[in-house]
Tab-separated table of C-alpha atoms in Angstrom:
chain	number	residue	atom	x	y	z
O	491	MET	CA	-179.303	-63.955	-52.458
O	492	LYS	CA	-182.968	-63.995	-53.493
O	493	ILE	CA	-183.531	-61.891	-50.523
O	494	LEU	CA	-180.449	-59.462	-51.020
O	495	PHE	CA	-181.897	-59.074	-54.704
O	496	ARG	CA	-185.552	-58.304	-53.575
O	497	GLN	CA	-184.396	-55.935	-51.752
O	498	LYS	CA	-182.213	-54.100	-53.620
O	499	LEU	CA	-184.899	-54.338	-56.183
O	500	ILE	CA	-187.486	-52.503	-53.682
O	501	PHE	CA	-184.232	-49.801	-53.093
O	502	GLY	CA	-183.992	-49.114	-56.605
O	503	VAL	CA	-187.856	-48.655	-57.320
O	504	ILE	CA	-188.236	-46.404	-54.398
O	505	LEU	CA	-184.808	-44.196	-55.205
O	506	LEU	CA	-186.135	-44.266	-58.834
O	507	THR	CA	-190.031	-43.004	-57.847
O	508	LEU	CA	-188.036	-40.286	-55.846
O	509	SER	CA	-185.801	-39.504	-58.500
O	510	CYS	CA	-188.696	-38.731	-60.680
O	511	SER	CA	-190.702	-37.033	-58.315
O	512	PHE	CA	-187.697	-34.663	-57.674
O	513	ILE	CA	-187.481	-34.042	-61.463
O	514	TYR	CA	-191.753	-33.740	-62.043
O	515	ALA	CA	-191.764	-31.299	-59.085
O	516	TYR	CA	-188.832	-29.086	-60.191
O	517	SER	CA	-190.099	-28.904	-64.030
O	518	PHE	CA	-193.537	-27.713	-62.343
O	519	LEU	CA	-191.770	-24.657	-60.538
O	520	PHE	CA	-189.973	-24.204	-63.286
O	521	PHE	CA	-193.087	-23.866	-65.679
O	522	ILE	CA	-194.706	-21.898	-63.043
O	523	ASN	CA	-191.729	-19.726	-63.061
O	524	LYS	CA	-191.218	-18.884	-66.295
O	525	GLU	CA	-194.854	-17.772	-66.474
O	526	LEU	CA	-194.559	-15.996	-64.238
O	527	SER	CA	-192.061	-14.022	-65.387
O	528	ALA	CA	-193.912	-14.045	-68.771
O	529	ASN	CA	-196.970	-12.104	-67.169
O	530	GLU	CA	-194.588	-9.292	-65.514
O	531	ASN	CA	-193.298	-8.612	-69.292
O	532	THR	CA	-196.425	-8.891	-70.405
O	533	SER	CA	-197.368	-5.874	-67.321
O	534	PHE	CA	-194.372	-4.350	-68.639
O	535	LEU	CA	-194.673	-4.333	-71.655
O	536	ASN	CA	-198.395	-3.313	-71.998
O	537	ASP	CA	-197.715	-0.517	-69.524
O	538	SER	CA	-197.199	2.079	-72.237
O	539	SER	CA	-200.733	2.003	-72.677
O	540	SER	CA	-201.556	2.989	-68.987
O	541	THR	CA	-203.555	6.458	-69.601
O	542	ILE	CA	-202.600	9.204	-67.004
O	543	GLY	CA	-204.909	12.262	-67.237
O	544	TYR	CA	-204.755	15.636	-66.002
O	545	ASN	CA	-207.530	17.971	-64.613
O	546	LEU	CA	-206.832	21.571	-65.302
O	547	LEU	CA	-209.197	22.859	-63.148
O	548	ALA	CA	-208.839	21.073	-59.714
O	549	ARG	CA	-204.816	20.250	-60.628
O	550	THR	CA	-205.142	16.825	-60.553
O	551	GLU	CA	-203.469	13.774	-61.943
O	552	GLU	CA	-205.055	10.099	-62.338
O	553	ARG	CA	-203.245	7.136	-63.852
O	554	ILE	CA	-206.211	4.916	-65.035
O	555	ASP	CA	-205.304	1.063	-65.727
O	556	ASN	CA	-206.777	0.027	-68.945
O	557	PHE	CA	-207.879	-3.685	-69.558
O	558	ARG	CA	-208.971	-4.108	-73.249
O	559	THR	CA	-208.505	-6.138	-76.399
O	560	SER	CA	-208.185	-4.852	-80.009
O	561	SER	CA	-211.525	-4.046	-81.607
O	562	LEU	CA	-211.587	-5.007	-85.297
O	563	GLN	CA	-212.741	-1.332	-86.303
O	564	THR	CA	-210.089	0.607	-88.396
O	565	ILE	CA	-212.059	3.078	-89.725
O	566	SER	CA	-213.765	6.626	-87.649
O	567	PRO	CA	-215.703	8.330	-90.073
O	568	PRO	CA	-216.054	12.261	-90.657
O	569	PHE	CA	-217.854	15.134	-89.711
O	570	LEU	CA	-218.375	17.958	-91.732
O	571	GLY	CA	-219.667	20.450	-89.155
O	572	ASN	CA	-223.045	22.524	-89.102
O	573	ILE	CA	-222.495	25.741	-90.303
O	574	LEU	CA	-224.694	27.205	-92.869
O	575	ASN	CA	-223.103	27.913	-96.631
O	576	LYS	CA	-220.204	26.102	-95.347
O	577	VAL	CA	-217.575	25.604	-98.417
O	578	THR	CA	-216.076	22.539	-98.511
O	579	PHE	CA	-213.061	22.392	-100.517
O	580	HIS	CA	-212.583	19.909	-104.200
O	581	ASP	CA	-210.635	16.687	-103.377
O	582	ASP	CA	-208.046	18.278	-105.530
O	583	THR	CA	-207.112	21.395	-104.205
O	584	LEU	CA	-205.066	18.704	-101.290
O	585	LYS	CA	-203.042	18.103	-104.639
O	586	LEU	CA	-201.163	20.794	-105.226
O	587	SER	CA	-197.853	19.367	-105.508
O	588	TYR	CA	-194.400	17.878	-104.263
O	589	PRO	CA	-192.157	20.254	-102.968
O	590	PHE	CA	-190.294	22.491	-104.702
O	591	PRO	CA	-187.381	24.429	-103.325
O	592	PRO	CA	-186.812	26.289	-101.341
O	593	ASP	CA	-190.235	26.240	-100.029
O	594	ASP	CA	-193.782	25.012	-101.627
O	595	ARG	CA	-195.835	25.090	-98.023
O	596	VAL	CA	-198.889	27.189	-99.376
O	597	LYS	CA	-201.092	29.588	-97.059
O	598	ILE	CA	-204.488	28.299	-96.456
O	599	ASN	CA	-207.148	31.922	-96.701
O	600	LEU	CA	-210.582	29.820	-96.296
O	601	THR	CA	-209.921	28.463	-93.012
O	602	SER	CA	-213.519	28.390	-92.454
O	603	SER	CA	-214.260	25.950	-94.979
O	604	TYR	CA	-213.481	22.145	-94.541
O	605	PRO	CA	-211.432	20.650	-94.094
O	606	TRP	CA	-209.365	23.698	-92.882
O	607	SER	CA	-211.353	24.700	-90.043
O	608	THR	CA	-210.748	21.145	-88.087
O	609	ILE	CA	-207.128	22.275	-88.171
O	610	CYS	CA	-206.682	24.437	-84.874
O	611	LYS	CA	-203.829	26.532	-83.610
O	612	LEU	CA	-202.936	25.744	-79.454
O	613	PHE	CA	-201.650	29.114	-77.470
O	614	ILE	CA	-200.117	26.995	-74.302
O	615	THR	CA	-199.256	28.678	-71.375
O	616	ALA	CA	-196.578	26.146	-69.479
O	617	ASP	CA	-196.010	25.277	-65.447
O	618	ASP	CA	-193.229	27.648	-65.411
O	619	ASP	CA	-195.348	30.334	-67.294
O	620	THR	CA	-193.440	30.289	-70.571
O	621	GLU	CA	-195.660	30.462	-73.637
O	622	TRP	CA	-195.710	28.108	-76.221
O	623	ILE	CA	-197.654	27.423	-79.381
O	624	GLY	CA	-198.793	24.547	-81.163
O	625	SER	CA	-201.316	22.923	-83.564
O	626	GLY	CA	-203.661	20.111	-83.398
O	627	ALA	CA	-207.377	18.298	-84.689
O	628	MET	CA	-210.959	18.233	-83.822
O	629	LEU	CA	-211.883	15.019	-83.492
O	630	ASP	CA	-215.581	15.379	-82.452
O	631	GLU	CA	-217.711	17.710	-80.677
O	632	PHE	CA	-214.780	18.825	-77.999
O	633	HIS	CA	-212.056	16.621	-78.255
O	634	ILE	CA	-209.336	17.357	-80.112
O	635	LEU	CA	-205.828	15.345	-80.881
O	636	THR	CA	-202.196	16.809	-80.758
O	637	CYS	CA	-198.903	15.714	-79.170
O	638	GLY	CA	-197.597	14.702	-75.822
O	639	HIS	CA	-195.584	17.746	-75.461
O	640	CYS	CA	-197.648	20.248	-76.157
O	641	VAL	CA	-199.857	19.124	-72.558
O	642	TYR	CA	-196.796	18.236	-70.769
O	643	THR	CA	-193.775	19.741	-71.332
O	644	HIS	CA	-190.788	18.064	-69.446
O	645	GLU	CA	-188.237	21.033	-69.272
O	646	ASN	CA	-190.840	23.408	-68.152
O	647	GLY	CA	-192.561	21.787	-64.963
O	648	GLY	CA	-194.568	19.356	-66.261
O	649	TRP	CA	-198.448	19.453	-67.002
O	650	VAL	CA	-198.809	23.323	-68.831
O	651	LYS	CA	-201.518	25.546	-67.219
O	652	GLU	CA	-203.407	26.464	-69.920
O	653	VAL	CA	-204.082	25.884	-73.832
O	654	LYS	CA	-206.487	27.925	-75.781
O	655	VAL	CA	-207.623	26.241	-78.891
O	656	VAL	CA	-208.762	28.238	-82.010
O	657	PRO	CA	-210.190	25.994	-84.432
O	658	GLY	CA	-209.187	27.491	-88.300
O	659	MET	CA	-207.326	31.085	-87.155
O	660	ASN	CA	-206.354	33.371	-89.462
O	661	SER	CA	-204.333	35.919	-88.826
O	662	SER	CA	-205.841	37.304	-85.464
O	663	TYR	CA	-209.397	36.101	-86.701
O	664	GLU	CA	-211.209	33.528	-85.093
O	665	PRO	CA	-214.085	32.461	-87.506
O	666	PHE	CA	-215.695	29.771	-84.962
O	667	GLY	CA	-214.562	31.764	-81.315
O	668	HIS	CA	-212.134	29.559	-79.320
O	669	ALA	CA	-212.179	26.919	-76.227
O	670	TYR	CA	-210.317	26.410	-73.750
O	671	ALA	CA	-208.691	22.876	-72.404
O	672	THR	CA	-210.107	21.304	-69.326
O	673	TYR	CA	-208.816	17.902	-69.289
O	674	PHE	CA	-205.933	15.850	-70.280
O	675	ARG	CA	-205.073	12.064	-71.719
O	676	THR	CA	-202.124	10.272	-72.992
O	677	TYR	CA	-200.248	7.624	-71.999
O	678	THR	CA	-197.991	7.333	-69.001
O	679	GLN	CA	-194.874	6.419	-70.874
O	680	TRP	CA	-194.783	9.639	-72.102
O	681	ILE	CA	-194.589	11.333	-69.084
O	682	GLN	CA	-191.931	9.255	-67.029
O	683	ASP	CA	-189.949	8.350	-70.241
O	684	GLU	CA	-190.273	10.807	-72.723
O	685	MET	CA	-190.945	7.660	-75.264
O	686	PHE	CA	-191.361	9.629	-78.967
O	687	GLN	CA	-193.377	6.271	-79.841
O	688	HIS	CA	-195.901	7.318	-77.053
O	689	ASP	CA	-195.662	11.447	-78.052
O	690	TRP	CA	-199.179	12.221	-77.992
O	691	ALA	CA	-202.450	13.771	-76.482
O	692	VAL	CA	-206.413	13.798	-76.538
O	693	VAL	CA	-207.358	17.324	-75.153
O	694	THR	CA	-210.632	17.833	-73.777
O	695	LEU	CA	-212.475	21.341	-74.758
O	696	ASP	CA	-215.020	23.230	-72.580
O	697	ARG	CA	-216.920	24.130	-75.737
O	698	THR	CA	-218.927	21.483	-78.562
O	699	ILE	CA	-216.897	23.445	-80.534
O	700	GLY	CA	-216.457	21.111	-83.260
O	701	ASN	CA	-220.073	20.716	-84.131
O	702	GLN	CA	-219.527	23.913	-86.173
O	703	THR	CA	-215.622	23.132	-87.812
O	704	GLY	CA	-216.556	19.620	-88.134
O	705	TRP	CA	-213.325	16.876	-87.745
O	706	MET	CA	-211.527	15.002	-89.868
O	707	GLY	CA	-212.271	10.834	-89.694
O	708	ARG	CA	-209.560	8.452	-88.398
O	709	LYS	CA	-207.836	5.344	-89.902
O	710	THR	CA	-205.524	2.962	-88.929
O	711	ALA	CA	-203.472	0.040	-91.028
O	712	ASP	CA	-200.897	-2.085	-90.331
O	713	PRO	CA	-197.652	-0.579	-90.660
O	714	LEU	CA	-196.878	-2.002	-93.992
O	715	ASP	CA	-200.348	-0.684	-95.798
O	716	SER	CA	-199.575	1.249	-98.460
O	717	ILE	CA	-201.560	4.358	-96.863
O	718	TYR	CA	-198.444	4.892	-94.971
O	719	THR	CA	-196.305	5.901	-98.091
O	720	GLY	CA	-198.585	7.397	-100.677
O	721	THR	CA	-199.824	10.870	-101.058
O	722	LEU	CA	-200.044	12.312	-97.704
O	723	HIS	CA	-201.435	15.651	-96.474
O	724	THR	CA	-200.677	17.861	-93.200
O	725	ALA	CA	-201.525	21.427	-91.923
O	726	GLY	CA	-201.282	23.661	-89.035
O	727	TYR	CA	-199.523	27.086	-87.760
O	728	PRO	CA	-195.475	26.986	-88.548
O	729	GLY	CA	-194.245	29.704	-86.591
O	730	ASP	CA	-191.401	30.826	-89.446
O	731	LEU	CA	-194.359	31.760	-91.213
O	732	ASP	CA	-196.338	34.969	-90.428
O	733	LEU	CA	-195.271	34.417	-86.730
O	734	GLY	CA	-197.199	31.149	-86.880
O	735	LEU	CA	-200.527	33.181	-87.178
O	736	ASN	CA	-201.675	31.739	-90.158
O	737	MET	CA	-202.066	27.797	-91.694
O	738	TYR	CA	-200.134	26.307	-94.277
O	739	TYR	CA	-200.613	23.063	-95.656
O	740	ASP	CA	-198.304	20.766	-97.564
O	741	SER	CA	-198.662	17.540	-99.506
O	742	ASP	CA	-196.262	14.681	-100.350
O	743	VAL	CA	-195.600	11.085	-99.901
O	744	GLY	CA	-195.232	8.929	-97.111
O	745	GLU	CA	-191.502	7.278	-96.388
O	746	ASP	CA	-191.886	4.036	-93.753
O	747	ALA	CA	-193.839	3.170	-90.888
O	748	ASP	CA	-193.372	0.951	-87.867
O	749	ASN	CA	-196.080	-0.302	-85.375
O	750	TYR	CA	-195.376	3.320	-83.440
O	751	ASN	CA	-194.594	5.739	-85.961
O	752	HIS	CA	-194.834	7.642	-89.856
O	753	TRP	CA	-192.118	8.988	-91.517
O	754	TYR	CA	-193.239	11.159	-94.855
O	755	TRP	CA	-191.713	14.126	-96.472
O	756	MET	CA	-194.505	16.672	-96.115
O	757	ASP	CA	-192.255	20.326	-94.764
O	758	SER	CA	-192.828	20.962	-91.045
O	759	ALA	CA	-191.662	23.766	-88.736
O	760	PRO	CA	-191.335	24.714	-84.948
O	761	GLY	CA	-195.442	25.509	-84.150
O	762	GLN	CA	-196.882	22.288	-86.689
O	763	SER	CA	-195.719	19.672	-83.490
O	764	GLY	CA	-199.975	17.992	-83.060
O	765	GLY	CA	-200.996	18.648	-86.439
O	766	PRO	CA	-202.687	16.039	-88.619
O	767	VAL	CA	-201.172	14.074	-90.957
O	768	TRP	CA	-203.842	12.595	-93.362
O	769	GLU	CA	-204.842	10.869	-96.326
O	770	GLU	CA	-207.362	11.692	-98.764
O	771	SER	CA	-210.061	8.666	-99.792
O	772	GLY	CA	-213.164	8.852	-101.602
O	773	GLY	CA	-213.674	12.130	-101.060
O	774	ASN	CA	-213.293	11.992	-97.413
O	775	TYR	CA	-210.239	12.832	-95.374
O	776	TYR	CA	-208.813	10.511	-92.582
O	777	ILE	CA	-205.983	11.226	-89.941
O	778	LEU	CA	-203.069	8.513	-90.258
O	779	THR	CA	-200.320	10.170	-87.302
O	780	ILE	CA	-199.581	13.057	-85.306
O	781	ASN	CA	-197.052	15.438	-86.869
O	782	ALA	CA	-194.356	15.422	-84.367
O	783	TYR	CA	-190.429	15.226	-85.006
O	784	GLU	CA	-187.731	15.762	-87.159
O	785	TYR	CA	-183.977	14.711	-87.533
O	786	GLU	CA	-181.937	16.740	-86.523
O	787	ASN	CA	-180.374	18.696	-89.672
O	788	GLY	CA	-182.986	17.286	-91.969
O	789	THR	CA	-181.302	14.140	-92.638
O	790	TYR	CA	-183.946	12.104	-93.339
O	791	ALA	CA	-188.000	12.425	-93.564
O	792	ASN	CA	-190.177	14.057	-90.807
O	793	MET	CA	-191.847	11.847	-88.008
O	794	GLY	CA	-195.009	11.671	-86.498
O	795	THR	CA	-196.894	8.897	-83.645
O	796	ARG	CA	-198.523	6.564	-85.713
O	797	LEU	CA	-202.381	6.046	-84.431
O	798	ASN	CA	-201.680	2.050	-84.562
O	799	GLN	CA	-204.256	-0.171	-83.391
O	800	ASP	CA	-204.143	0.366	-79.709
O	801	LYS	CA	-203.914	4.208	-80.024
O	802	PHE	CA	-207.233	3.871	-82.613
O	803	ASP	CA	-209.129	2.085	-79.794
O	804	GLN	CA	-207.756	4.441	-77.032
O	805	ILE	CA	-209.184	7.009	-78.799
O	806	ASN	CA	-212.406	5.890	-79.276
O	807	ILE	CA	-212.654	5.028	-75.500
O	808	TRP	CA	-211.604	7.996	-73.843
O	809	LEU	CA	-214.128	10.068	-76.477
O	810	GLU	CA	-216.768	8.228	-75.158
O	811	GLU	CA	-215.616	9.110	-70.988
O	812	ASP	CA	-216.340	12.890	-71.105
O	813	THR	CA	-219.705	14.059	-71.133
O	814	PRO	CA	-220.482	17.124	-73.214
O	815	PRO	CA	-219.931	20.543	-71.760
O	816	ASP	CA	-222.767	22.618	-71.325
O	817	ASP	CA	-221.457	25.734	-73.206
O	818	ASN	CA	-223.101	28.396	-76.176
O	819	SER	CA	-223.195	26.151	-79.372
O	820	ASN	CA	-223.231	29.529	-81.130
O	821	GLY	CA	-219.853	30.604	-80.853
O	822	THR	CA	-217.595	32.698	-78.210
O	823	PRO	CA	-216.375	36.199	-79.454
O	824	PRO	CA	-212.764	36.222	-81.522
O	825	ASP	CA	-210.580	37.439	-78.553
O	826	ASN	CA	-207.068	38.560	-79.780
O	827	SER	CA	-205.552	39.755	-75.941
O	828	PHE	CA	-203.412	36.494	-75.674
O	829	LEU	CA	-202.048	37.454	-79.071
O	830	ILE	CA	-200.274	40.633	-77.963
O	831	SER	CA	-198.472	39.245	-75.070
O	832	THR	CA	-198.029	36.611	-76.695
O	833	PHE	CA	-195.200	38.511	-78.738
O	834	ILE	CA	-193.458	39.522	-75.746
O	835	ALA	CA	-191.597	36.217	-75.256
O	836	VAL	CA	-192.730	33.000	-76.914
O	837	GLY	CA	-191.482	29.951	-78.219
O	838	VAL	CA	-192.330	26.976	-80.038
O	839	ILE	CA	-192.756	23.818	-78.576
O	840	ALA	CA	-189.371	21.783	-78.704
O	841	ALA	CA	-189.655	18.603	-76.870
O	842	VAL	CA	-187.073	15.771	-77.236
O	843	SER	CA	-186.598	17.207	-80.456
O	844	GLY	CA	-187.435	19.920	-81.807
O	845	LEU	CA	-189.012	20.589	-85.525
O	846	VAL	CA	-186.370	22.149	-87.749
O	847	ILE	CA	-187.329	23.571	-90.935
O	848	VAL	CA	-186.731	21.382	-93.831
O	849	SER	CA	-187.756	23.810	-97.321
O	850	VAL	CA	-185.514	21.380	-100.137
O	851	ARG	CA	-186.297	17.082	-99.825
O	852	ARG	CA	-183.436	14.880	-98.584
O	853	SER	CA	-182.309	11.527	-99.562
O	854	LYS	CA	-182.868	8.831	-97.399
O	855	PRO	CA	-179.518	8.121	-95.419
O	856	GLU	CA	-178.095	4.903	-95.379
O	857	LEU	CA	-178.247	4.460	-91.644
O	858	PRO	CA	-180.404	7.531	-90.311
O	859	THR	CA	-180.176	8.079	-86.458
O	860	PHE	CA	-182.397	10.121	-84.290
O	861	GLU	CA	-180.772	13.166	-82.877
O	862	PRO	CA	-182.634	15.192	-80.549
O	863	SER	CA	-182.234	18.697	-79.531
O	864	GLN	CA	-183.000	19.811	-76.241
O	865	GLU	CA	-182.488	23.443	-77.234
O	866	ASP	CA	-185.666	25.876	-77.224
O	867	ILE	CA	-186.305	27.288	-80.642
O	868	PRO	CA	-187.513	31.501	-80.288
O	869	LEU	CA	-190.282	32.829	-82.104
O	870	TYR	CA	-190.371	36.048	-82.161
O	871	ARG	CA	-187.930	38.381	-84.069
O	872	GLU	CA	-187.711	41.569	-84.803
O	873	GLU	CA	-189.677	42.753	-88.123
O	874	SER	CA	-186.162	43.975	-89.636
O	875	GLU	CA	-184.981	40.644	-88.874
O	876	LEU	CA	-187.621	38.567	-90.687
O	877	SER	CA	-186.662	38.215	-94.688
O	878	GLU	CA	-188.332	35.959	-97.242
O	879	GLU	CA	-186.743	34.784	-100.498
O	880	PRO	CA	-188.600	37.201	-103.502
O	881	GLN	CA	-191.202	34.716	-105.446
O	882	GLU	CA	-191.785	35.237	-109.046
O	883	VAL	CA	-195.589	35.741	-109.467
O	884	VAL	CA	-196.510	33.199	-112.175
O	885	LYS	CA	-200.708	33.927	-112.425
O	886	ILE	CA	-203.221	35.480	-110.956
O	887	CYS	CA	-206.593	33.957	-110.047
O	888	PRO	CA	-209.374	35.851	-112.230
O	889	VAL	CA	-212.131	35.450	-109.455
O	890	CYS	CA	-210.374	36.650	-106.793
O	891	GLY	CA	-207.006	38.613	-107.813
O	892	GLN	CA	-204.915	36.396	-105.109
O	893	LYS	CA	-201.100	36.197	-106.382
O	894	ILE	CA	-200.551	32.656	-107.441
O	895	MET	CA	-196.252	31.846	-107.218
O	896	ARG	CA	-196.039	28.468	-108.565
O	897	ASP	CA	-196.677	27.469	-112.296
O	898	SER	CA	-198.016	23.900	-111.016
O	899	GLN	CA	-201.117	25.157	-109.352
O	900	ARG	CA	-203.854	24.023	-110.216
O	901	PHE	CA	-206.183	25.940	-107.221
O	902	CYS	CA	-206.146	29.314	-106.016
O	903	THR	CA	-205.950	28.612	-102.314
O	904	SER	CA	-208.403	31.513	-100.971
O	905	CYS	CA	-211.298	30.984	-103.395
O	906	GLY	CA	-210.917	27.425	-104.987
O	907	TYR	CA	-210.956	28.682	-108.256
O	908	GLU	CA	-209.840	25.786	-111.147
O	909	PHE	CA	-207.238	27.327	-113.185
O	910	ILE	CA	-208.578	25.358	-116.350
O	911	ASN	CA	-206.993	27.259	-119.682
O	912	THR	CA	-204.130	28.882	-120.674
O	913	SER	CA	-206.530	32.283	-120.432
O	914	ASP	CA	-206.011	31.973	-116.784
O	915	PHE	CA	-202.122	32.807	-117.112
């Protein structure tokens, strides 16, 4: 009996040992598999920050995977430019008013003054030879910030053939000349999946034109930060006014922000895609967002691609990767030949949703839904088809004679004169 009991005891110990070993092995493999799965998922999530570049001169595409950690930097300083006797607008000129129906966009005449000099008009030729217009903002001496759909159009052949960049364009006048794009950088998630969360691009230019124009600073913060819901500004070249040849500006408040996008109530129209959304702080201007989209029928605030920490850091990396071009930084003579051909058959970048005119501020719906429109919006119209609602002149600038259409306007948008007493009205 003792021997039998001892054998049973030994057998039990062996069985228990084997069971424990099996459980340990299974647990080990389970956690290893979980770790591998986690790594795979992380890789997929981080794929959005994989850089894809396109060389316009060589017509070659390359994908560059960036492995980096987030920086602690959240502000990049502005630069006013090197032009002698360059006019800088008083800060309050960027705080004209909130929307006044039917339209409160203000035409900017002194486009060679800072910060308007940093706003760029884009003439874009797609791969299928269709022509488009857009906007952008100087980042440094030879880079601009714009939308991804200004450099890669999914419905028109992919990478565009040419982008002509004209900072501060005023009708047919190019105060700083122009530059051409030589290289594009964006995220693979825009190229492959057309994700509006990553609709953005940095464009390398063939001239250091930014030395003359200057550039705004850049800023990022937590999406809950009040900078995204405070007073904001945007400017660009809307195609519904003056055939897109002149710069228009608007100011209003922000509505909301998330990890990737930013919503705001400034008016915009086709042709302003890629223009900056900025805030004024301490007398300086900082780009927060790239103007890009609007909800169908204006059911909610306009939307842009926010410079979150990832995109803020990525800009710094991209700017450091390029060698400055060897150019004539004194300026390229104005060239209006492109303008003549543009009006024959020109469209406005529409991309995922298309920008639609919003002239009256709308209240926030309870359940907003993003409804993209695939229709292109033609810019060219016969002159007889163009109509403007008459506006009453409420005052005239005593310095330059500019007609002022809004009683609330404190500054002349032509010369910057401040209306300080009733004799000016």
